[in-house]
């Protein structure tokens, strides 16, 4: 959600800022802008719309400068327009600022500034912060660095900011709280980014700023980091390992299609070094130091949002079935405000692709306050959740650029299955011979998912029908219920068709009222006989109401084949591994339905890739 880019160095800043904003487009936004400084002062260019529009606007007047900041805005305070777009300039023209997050007490601060004669142009909380910094600097006659510290001490809320002064071409000031920000350290240059994607093309050395830290970057390559309390900070410089090719489409029409196709590779990467067929073991080094505490816990609580929540629900089914550990799955946005009893015996597993999801991070911080054991299951090394948790597991999915998450789901479920295997192995809940058999089957998962990529053409044909519908339903039982939820989420996210996922047995308790003649209903067909018999009954119920039934299954059951209208055929796999295999065709359905409707697949309306504000 929103993206910040900053540069201080030897290169011309405008093209570098534009390039960085293109890298950050996946986060979701509705306007964009840049500010650069030279001997003549601050120059701001901004526009409603895409970074391409900003690039065209900035090319009309080439301004030479080697320091600047940029921003892609996802509207919170104020409608999406040019005036509310960032960067924002203080009324006296001295301070330019870009900001991610929400200043909760901006109205009170604004009231005080209005009394001092400050004039505001926008509806944003960000312009208030720019004027607060400028006012403090003018009144106290202090540096921009000191003014930012003083201003942030008065602020309540979340922020990541980058600040320029109109009279200083050699200093860039940045700070953060509850919103991500990283600093790439090059040769006498700095690249600031909301994440590493705009940094990796220039340097692999990066500092991840902690909450309540303010950083002063100097042209000579030195920097100064202090806490809001004035304590000097010595940061850890990390090496980022991101394949630059993964940030490009690589010949695919959209990032979403590329990322669907990458799932076999992603699953292999998540398994690599953790599943040993030779020794019939699973090893998870990231949590081994806390393993006994996890196994002794009365339950495991998973907190997550969106697709990660769906993966967590599936993880619940798998962990309970294999290891016998009770698992609760909570929406992080609810968990953080619910008065749930927490203590040092609790184990909280936070799942987030970005590792920056605000509600999930807040849930972790709440659990930490109660001394619970916090674990992270994230994709991004160095992310806020990875740093806030006691231990965790990385998914190794690589950068996911499309807003609609696909390969992250497969990677998360793979990692959760590995955790379930490890717990079962340590607790002895499954005989060694049976575990060995499951490990052998699990190792085939990447190949099975590779086979499901062949459903692309059939999904494309079915999507022509789906695109003309007002509502679509998805049904599944047991471990296939989270698949139904994920299929519905993907379709509504990018096609904007009302779509709902339900446990198949719940249809008769209300949702069947939505079924009319021709209503599309996707049904995930399990392999096991008992569940298959139950799903046949559900199909008969909805067919009797005129539903258009599309099955996702191996196509081997003749009775089911007689009852359905379409089949998206997938390999015949054990039910334990069916969910990941069955998800791919539904991702294709969402993708091609959105394309048929002419939607922007990678940048759906109103959505952001990483929700870093509440």
mmCIF file of C-alpha atoms in Angstrom, residues 322-595:
data_model
loop_
_atom_site.group_PDB
_atom_site.id
_atom_site.type_symbol
_atom_site.label_atom_id
_atom_site.label_comp_id
_atom_site.label_asym_id
_atom_site.label_seq_id
_atom_site.Cartn_x
_atom_site.Cartn_y
_atom_site.Cartn_z
ATOM 1 C CA UNK A 322 -1.152 -35.085 11.208
ATOM 2 C CA UNK A 323 0.158 -33.817 14.546
ATOM 3 C CA UNK A 324 -2.978 -33.670 16.703
ATOM 4 C CA UNK A 325 -2.150 -30.127 17.868
ATOM 5 C CA UNK A 326 -5.249 -27.938 18.351
ATOM 6 C CA UNK A 327 -5.112 -24.922 16.040
ATOM 7 C CA UNK A 328 -7.164 -21.737 16.026
ATOM 8 C CA UNK A 329 -7.194 -19.403 13.021
ATOM 9 C CA UNK A 330 -7.909 -15.727 13.662
ATOM 10 C CA UNK A 331 -8.301 -12.726 11.410
ATOM 11 C CA UNK A 332 -5.485 -10.497 12.592
ATOM 12 C CA UNK A 333 -7.733 -7.436 12.318
ATOM 13 C CA UNK A 334 -10.094 -9.025 14.866
ATOM 14 C CA UNK A 335 -7.491 -10.688 17.053
ATOM 15 C CA UNK A 336 -5.695 -7.425 17.834
ATOM 16 C CA UNK A 337 -8.863 -5.861 19.284
ATOM 17 C CA UNK A 338 -10.496 -8.891 20.867
ATOM 18 C CA UNK A 339 -9.788 -9.414 24.566
ATOM 19 C CA UNK A 340 -8.362 -12.875 24.002
ATOM 20 C CA UNK A 341 -6.422 -14.202 27.011
ATOM 21 C CA UNK A 342 -2.716 -14.453 26.184
ATOM 22 C CA UNK A 343 0.209 -15.656 28.264
ATOM 23 C CA UNK A 344 3.715 -17.105 27.984
ATOM 24 C CA UNK A 345 2.316 -20.569 27.170
ATOM 25 C CA UNK A 346 0.644 -19.393 23.956
ATOM 26 C CA UNK A 347 2.180 -19.797 20.507
ATOM 27 C CA UNK A 348 1.156 -17.321 17.807
ATOM 28 C CA UNK A 349 1.997 -18.017 14.155
ATOM 29 C CA UNK A 350 1.722 -14.921 11.954
ATOM 30 C CA UNK A 351 1.359 -15.547 8.209
ATOM 31 C CA UNK A 352 2.009 -12.745 5.708
ATOM 32 C CA UNK A 353 3.462 -12.748 2.205
ATOM 33 C CA UNK A 354 5.000 -9.304 2.559
ATOM 34 C CA UNK A 355 5.771 -9.552 6.255
ATOM 35 C CA UNK A 356 4.425 -5.996 6.525
ATOM 36 C CA UNK A 357 0.645 -6.479 6.913
ATOM 37 C CA UNK A 358 -0.297 -3.878 9.531
ATOM 38 C CA UNK A 359 -2.990 -5.885 11.353
ATOM 39 C CA UNK A 360 -0.850 -9.030 11.456
ATOM 40 C CA UNK A 361 2.157 -7.080 12.710
ATOM 41 C CA UNK A 362 -0.025 -5.489 15.410
ATOM 42 C CA UNK A 363 -1.208 -8.966 16.450
ATOM 43 C CA UNK A 364 2.429 -10.052 16.813
ATOM 44 C CA UNK A 365 3.253 -6.977 18.888
ATOM 45 C CA UNK A 366 0.255 -7.691 21.138
ATOM 46 C CA UNK A 367 1.384 -11.290 21.624
ATOM 47 C CA UNK A 368 4.939 -10.143 22.375
ATOM 48 C CA UNK A 369 3.635 -7.848 25.120
ATOM 49 C CA UNK A 370 2.057 -10.881 26.781
ATOM 50 C CA UNK A 371 5.324 -12.850 26.396
ATOM 51 C CA UNK A 372 3.743 -15.414 24.072
ATOM 52 C CA UNK A 373 6.009 -17.224 21.626
ATOM 53 C CA UNK A 374 5.614 -15.531 18.243
ATOM 54 C CA UNK A 375 6.505 -17.256 14.975
ATOM 55 C CA UNK A 376 6.484 -15.812 11.475
ATOM 56 C CA UNK A 377 5.702 -17.451 8.152
ATOM 57 C CA UNK A 378 6.693 -14.804 5.620
ATOM 58 C CA UNK A 379 8.226 -14.446 2.189
ATOM 59 C CA UNK A 380 10.314 -11.289 2.584
ATOM 60 C CA UNK A 381 13.597 -11.565 4.456
ATOM 61 C CA UNK A 382 14.123 -8.578 6.732
ATOM 62 C CA UNK A 383 10.430 -7.670 6.813
ATOM 63 C CA UNK A 384 8.828 -6.197 9.933
ATOM 64 C CA UNK A 385 7.094 -9.424 10.968
ATOM 65 C CA UNK A 386 10.273 -11.432 10.389
ATOM 66 C CA UNK A 387 12.099 -9.070 12.756
ATOM 67 C CA UNK A 388 9.302 -8.786 15.325
ATOM 68 C CA UNK A 389 8.796 -12.535 15.827
ATOM 69 C CA UNK A 390 10.962 -14.829 17.954
ATOM 70 C CA UNK A 391 11.526 -17.310 15.132
ATOM 71 C CA UNK A 392 9.965 -18.468 11.897
ATOM 72 C CA UNK A 393 10.035 -20.026 8.472
ATOM 73 C CA UNK A 394 10.614 -18.293 5.125
ATOM 74 C CA UNK A 395 8.656 -19.490 2.121
ATOM 75 C CA UNK A 396 11.237 -18.675 -0.596
ATOM 76 C CA UNK A 397 8.517 -17.770 -3.087
ATOM 77 C CA UNK A 398 10.523 -14.910 -4.582
ATOM 78 C CA UNK A 399 8.989 -11.496 -5.312
ATOM 79 C CA UNK A 400 5.236 -11.585 -5.874
ATOM 80 C CA UNK A 401 4.280 -8.507 -7.889
ATOM 81 C CA UNK A 402 0.645 -9.076 -8.879
ATOM 82 C CA UNK A 403 -1.760 -7.730 -6.259
ATOM 83 C CA UNK A 404 -3.791 -10.949 -6.434
ATOM 84 C CA UNK A 405 -1.671 -13.453 -4.535
ATOM 85 C CA UNK A 406 -1.136 -16.867 -6.124
ATOM 86 C CA UNK A 407 2.272 -18.436 -5.591
ATOM 87 C CA UNK A 408 2.376 -17.103 -2.017
ATOM 88 C CA UNK A 409 -0.626 -19.322 -1.175
ATOM 89 C CA UNK A 410 1.074 -22.440 -2.549
ATOM 90 C CA UNK A 411 4.309 -21.620 -0.745
ATOM 91 C CA UNK A 412 2.539 -20.944 2.560
ATOM 92 C CA UNK A 413 0.566 -24.194 2.415
ATOM 93 C CA UNK A 414 3.761 -26.086 1.532
ATOM 94 C CA UNK A 415 5.545 -24.576 4.544
ATOM 95 C CA UNK A 416 2.582 -25.305 6.835
ATOM 96 C CA UNK A 417 2.567 -28.923 5.635
ATOM 97 C CA UNK A 418 6.284 -29.166 6.419
ATOM 98 C CA UNK A 419 5.545 -27.844 9.906
ATOM 99 C CA UNK A 420 2.779 -30.425 10.345
ATOM 100 C CA UNK A 421 5.147 -33.200 9.249
ATOM 101 C CA UNK A 422 7.858 -32.003 11.626
ATOM 102 C CA UNK A 423 5.463 -31.832 14.576
ATOM 103 C CA UNK A 424 4.058 -35.280 13.776
ATOM 104 C CA UNK A 425 7.591 -36.625 13.462
ATOM 105 C CA UNK A 426 8.587 -35.248 16.870
ATOM 106 C CA UNK A 427 5.362 -36.189 18.667
ATOM 107 C CA UNK A 428 5.139 -39.651 17.123
ATOM 108 C CA UNK A 429 1.503 -39.180 16.114
ATOM 109 C CA UNK A 430 2.080 -41.068 12.847
ATOM 110 C CA UNK A 431 4.062 -44.259 12.401
ATOM 111 C CA UNK A 432 7.453 -43.810 10.767
ATOM 112 C CA UNK A 433 6.543 -46.023 7.791
ATOM 113 C CA UNK A 434 3.392 -43.999 7.133
ATOM 114 C CA UNK A 435 5.308 -40.728 7.416
ATOM 115 C CA UNK A 436 7.876 -42.026 4.957
ATOM 116 C CA UNK A 437 5.077 -42.785 2.496
ATOM 117 C CA UNK A 438 3.622 -39.283 2.965
ATOM 118 C CA UNK A 439 7.030 -37.700 2.401
ATOM 119 C CA UNK A 440 7.400 -39.573 -0.867
ATOM 120 C CA UNK A 441 3.973 -38.388 -1.987
ATOM 121 C CA UNK A 442 4.652 -34.825 -0.849
ATOM 122 C CA UNK A 443 7.807 -34.710 -2.954
ATOM 123 C CA UNK A 444 5.612 -35.203 -6.033
ATOM 124 C CA UNK A 445 3.571 -32.053 -5.308
ATOM 125 C CA UNK A 446 5.575 -29.773 -7.634
ATOM 126 C CA UNK A 447 5.058 -32.223 -10.515
ATOM 127 C CA UNK A 448 1.353 -32.521 -9.797
ATOM 128 C CA UNK A 449 0.975 -28.736 -9.804
ATOM 129 C CA UNK A 450 2.941 -28.602 -13.046
ATOM 130 C CA UNK A 451 0.335 -30.908 -14.600
ATOM 131 C CA UNK A 452 -2.472 -28.574 -13.471
ATOM 132 C CA UNK A 453 -0.965 -25.788 -15.587
ATOM 133 C CA UNK A 454 -2.450 -27.720 -18.508
ATOM 134 C CA UNK A 455 -5.927 -26.649 -17.329
ATOM 135 C CA UNK A 456 -5.192 -23.144 -18.621
ATOM 136 C CA UNK A 457 -6.957 -23.552 -21.981
ATOM 137 C CA UNK A 458 -10.076 -25.148 -20.490
ATOM 138 C CA UNK A 459 -10.216 -22.460 -17.797
ATOM 139 C CA UNK A 460 -9.990 -19.796 -20.474
ATOM 140 C CA UNK A 461 -13.017 -21.273 -22.266
ATOM 141 C CA UNK A 462 -15.071 -21.570 -19.054
ATOM 142 C CA UNK A 463 -14.178 -17.991 -18.090
ATOM 143 C CA UNK A 464 -16.108 -16.656 -21.087
ATOM 144 C CA UNK A 465 -19.238 -17.959 -19.365
ATOM 145 C CA UNK A 466 -18.176 -16.813 -15.897
ATOM 146 C CA UNK A 467 -17.498 -13.264 -17.049
ATOM 147 C CA UNK A 468 -21.176 -12.762 -17.880
ATOM 148 C CA UNK A 469 -22.460 -13.759 -14.435
ATOM 149 C CA UNK A 470 -23.499 -11.664 -11.433
ATOM 150 C CA UNK A 471 -22.645 -14.246 -8.778
ATOM 151 C CA UNK A 472 -20.417 -17.336 -8.628
ATOM 152 C CA UNK A 473 -20.267 -19.913 -5.824
ATOM 153 C CA UNK A 474 -17.405 -22.209 -4.760
ATOM 154 C CA UNK A 475 -17.948 -25.351 -2.688
ATOM 155 C CA UNK A 476 -15.542 -27.665 -0.888
ATOM 156 C CA UNK A 477 -15.467 -30.057 2.034
ATOM 157 C CA UNK A 478 -12.835 -30.520 4.725
ATOM 158 C CA UNK A 479 -9.424 -29.401 3.389
ATOM 159 C CA UNK A 480 -11.070 -28.290 0.140
ATOM 160 C CA UNK A 481 -13.190 -25.691 1.934
ATOM 161 C CA UNK A 482 -10.231 -23.237 2.188
ATOM 162 C CA UNK A 483 -9.688 -23.833 -1.541
ATOM 163 C CA UNK A 484 -13.275 -22.719 -2.176
ATOM 164 C CA UNK A 485 -12.624 -19.586 -0.123
ATOM 165 C CA UNK A 486 -9.435 -18.847 -2.036
ATOM 166 C CA UNK A 487 -11.083 -19.446 -5.424
ATOM 167 C CA UNK A 488 -13.870 -17.017 -4.525
ATOM 168 C CA UNK A 489 -11.394 -14.424 -3.211
ATOM 169 C CA UNK A 490 -9.311 -14.514 -6.383
ATOM 170 C CA UNK A 491 -12.364 -14.123 -8.631
ATOM 171 C CA UNK A 492 -13.857 -11.190 -6.711
ATOM 172 C CA UNK A 493 -10.469 -9.450 -6.381
ATOM 173 C CA UNK A 494 -9.771 -9.080 -10.076
ATOM 174 C CA UNK A 495 -13.051 -9.692 -11.943
ATOM 175 C CA UNK A 496 -15.252 -7.780 -9.438
ATOM 176 C CA UNK A 497 -17.887 -10.523 -9.744
ATOM 177 C CA UNK A 498 -19.663 -11.280 -6.464
ATOM 178 C CA UNK A 499 -18.290 -14.687 -5.478
ATOM 179 C CA UNK A 500 -18.535 -16.705 -2.287
ATOM 180 C CA UNK A 501 -16.895 -19.842 -0.942
ATOM 181 C CA UNK A 502 -18.789 -22.224 1.350
ATOM 182 C CA UNK A 503 -18.435 -25.636 2.990
ATOM 183 C CA UNK A 504 -20.494 -27.823 0.679
ATOM 184 C CA UNK A 505 -22.626 -29.132 3.564
ATOM 185 C CA UNK A 506 -23.669 -25.571 4.461
ATOM 186 C CA UNK A 507 -25.405 -24.875 1.147
ATOM 187 C CA UNK A 508 -28.755 -26.092 2.430
ATOM 188 C CA UNK A 509 -28.486 -23.742 5.432
ATOM 189 C CA UNK A 510 -29.000 -20.575 3.413
ATOM 190 C CA UNK A 511 -26.604 -20.069 0.474
ATOM 191 C CA UNK A 512 -28.617 -22.331 -1.835
ATOM 192 C CA UNK A 513 -31.113 -19.451 -2.053
ATOM 193 C CA UNK A 514 -28.551 -17.717 -4.321
ATOM 194 C CA UNK A 515 -28.751 -20.473 -6.941
ATOM 195 C CA UNK A 516 -30.811 -19.746 -10.045
ATOM 196 C CA UNK A 517 -30.867 -21.318 -13.469
ATOM 197 C CA UNK A 518 -27.358 -21.033 -14.882
ATOM 198 C CA UNK A 519 -25.645 -19.889 -11.665
ATOM 199 C CA UNK A 520 -22.014 -21.094 -11.885
ATOM 200 C CA UNK A 521 -20.979 -23.281 -8.966
ATOM 201 C CA UNK A 522 -17.429 -24.615 -8.725
ATOM 202 C CA UNK A 523 -17.130 -27.837 -6.731
ATOM 203 C CA UNK A 524 -13.781 -29.277 -5.607
ATOM 204 C CA UNK A 525 -14.022 -33.073 -5.788
ATOM 205 C CA UNK A 526 -12.113 -35.026 -3.102
ATOM 206 C CA UNK A 527 -10.466 -38.365 -3.768
ATOM 207 C CA UNK A 528 -11.616 -40.206 -0.628
ATOM 208 C CA UNK A 529 -14.829 -42.235 -0.979
ATOM 209 C CA UNK A 530 -16.647 -40.932 2.120
ATOM 210 C CA UNK A 531 -16.164 -37.276 1.209
ATOM 211 C CA UNK A 532 -16.849 -37.973 -2.444
ATOM 212 C CA UNK A 533 -20.240 -39.485 -1.613
ATOM 213 C CA UNK A 534 -21.114 -36.373 0.379
ATOM 214 C CA UNK A 535 -20.078 -34.047 -2.424
ATOM 215 C CA UNK A 536 -22.234 -35.975 -4.904
ATOM 216 C CA UNK A 537 -25.255 -35.171 -2.717
ATOM 217 C CA UNK A 538 -24.328 -31.479 -2.751
ATOM 218 C CA UNK A 539 -24.033 -31.515 -6.537
ATOM 219 C CA UNK A 540 -27.455 -33.101 -6.885
ATOM 220 C CA UNK A 541 -28.989 -30.428 -4.613
ATOM 221 C CA UNK A 542 -27.639 -27.506 -6.615
ATOM 222 C CA UNK A 543 -28.283 -29.150 -9.999
ATOM 223 C CA UNK A 544 -31.940 -29.546 -8.997
ATOM 224 C CA UNK A 545 -32.045 -25.717 -8.696
ATOM 225 C CA UNK A 546 -30.576 -25.189 -12.164
ATOM 226 C CA UNK A 547 -26.930 -24.540 -11.240
ATOM 227 C CA UNK A 548 -24.185 -24.698 -13.876
ATOM 228 C CA UNK A 549 -21.708 -27.009 -12.122
ATOM 229 C CA UNK A 550 -17.964 -26.917 -12.843
ATOM 230 C CA UNK A 551 -16.015 -29.660 -11.076
ATOM 231 C CA UNK A 552 -12.318 -29.597 -10.198
ATOM 232 C CA UNK A 553 -11.201 -33.198 -9.862
ATOM 233 C CA UNK A 554 -9.538 -36.186 -11.499
ATOM 234 C CA UNK A 555 -12.614 -37.056 -13.593
ATOM 235 C CA UNK A 556 -12.572 -40.726 -12.632
ATOM 236 C CA UNK A 557 -15.988 -40.896 -10.984
ATOM 237 C CA UNK A 558 -18.612 -41.678 -13.635
ATOM 238 C CA UNK A 559 -21.533 -40.694 -11.421
ATOM 239 C CA UNK A 560 -20.063 -37.237 -10.836
ATOM 240 C CA UNK A 561 -19.264 -36.839 -14.527
ATOM 241 C CA UNK A 562 -22.949 -37.396 -15.361
ATOM 242 C CA UNK A 563 -24.026 -34.679 -12.911
ATOM 243 C CA UNK A 564 -21.696 -31.823 -13.903
ATOM 244 C CA UNK A 565 -21.558 -29.412 -16.823
ATOM 245 C CA UNK A 566 -17.788 -28.884 -17.028
ATOM 246 C CA UNK A 567 -14.656 -30.540 -15.675
ATOM 247 C CA UNK A 568 -11.314 -28.922 -14.923
ATOM 248 C CA UNK A 569 -9.305 -32.114 -14.778
ATOM 249 C CA UNK A 570 -6.394 -32.365 -12.360
ATOM 250 C CA UNK A 571 -4.130 -35.287 -11.390
ATOM 251 C CA UNK A 572 -5.495 -37.914 -9.021
ATOM 252 C CA UNK A 573 -3.732 -37.142 -5.737
ATOM 253 C CA UNK A 574 -4.234 -37.997 -2.049
ATOM 254 C CA UNK A 575 -6.669 -35.652 -0.314
ATOM 255 C CA UNK A 576 -3.888 -34.315 1.930
ATOM 256 C CA UNK A 577 -2.233 -32.722 -1.119
ATOM 257 C CA UNK A 578 -5.342 -32.013 -3.193
ATOM 258 C CA UNK A 579 -5.879 -28.402 -2.037
ATOM 259 C CA UNK A 580 -2.729 -26.934 -3.610
ATOM 260 C CA UNK A 581 -3.288 -28.948 -6.787
ATOM 261 C CA UNK A 582 -6.943 -27.844 -7.024
ATOM 262 C CA UNK A 583 -6.135 -24.158 -6.487
ATOM 263 C CA UNK A 584 -4.293 -23.600 -9.779
ATOM 264 C CA UNK A 585 -7.325 -24.039 -12.094
ATOM 265 C CA UNK A 586 -9.291 -21.556 -9.963
ATOM 266 C CA UNK A 587 -6.458 -19.035 -10.298
ATOM 267 C CA UNK A 588 -6.718 -19.407 -14.070
ATOM 268 C CA UNK A 589 -10.499 -18.934 -13.877
ATOM 269 C CA UNK A 590 -10.037 -15.634 -12.032
ATOM 270 C CA UNK A 591 -7.285 -14.486 -14.387
ATOM 271 C CA UNK A 592 -9.145 -15.163 -17.636
ATOM 272 C CA UNK A 593 -12.481 -13.900 -16.307
ATOM 273 C CA UNK A 594 -10.826 -10.573 -15.461
ATOM 274 C CA UNK A 595 -9.171 -10.451 -18.879
#
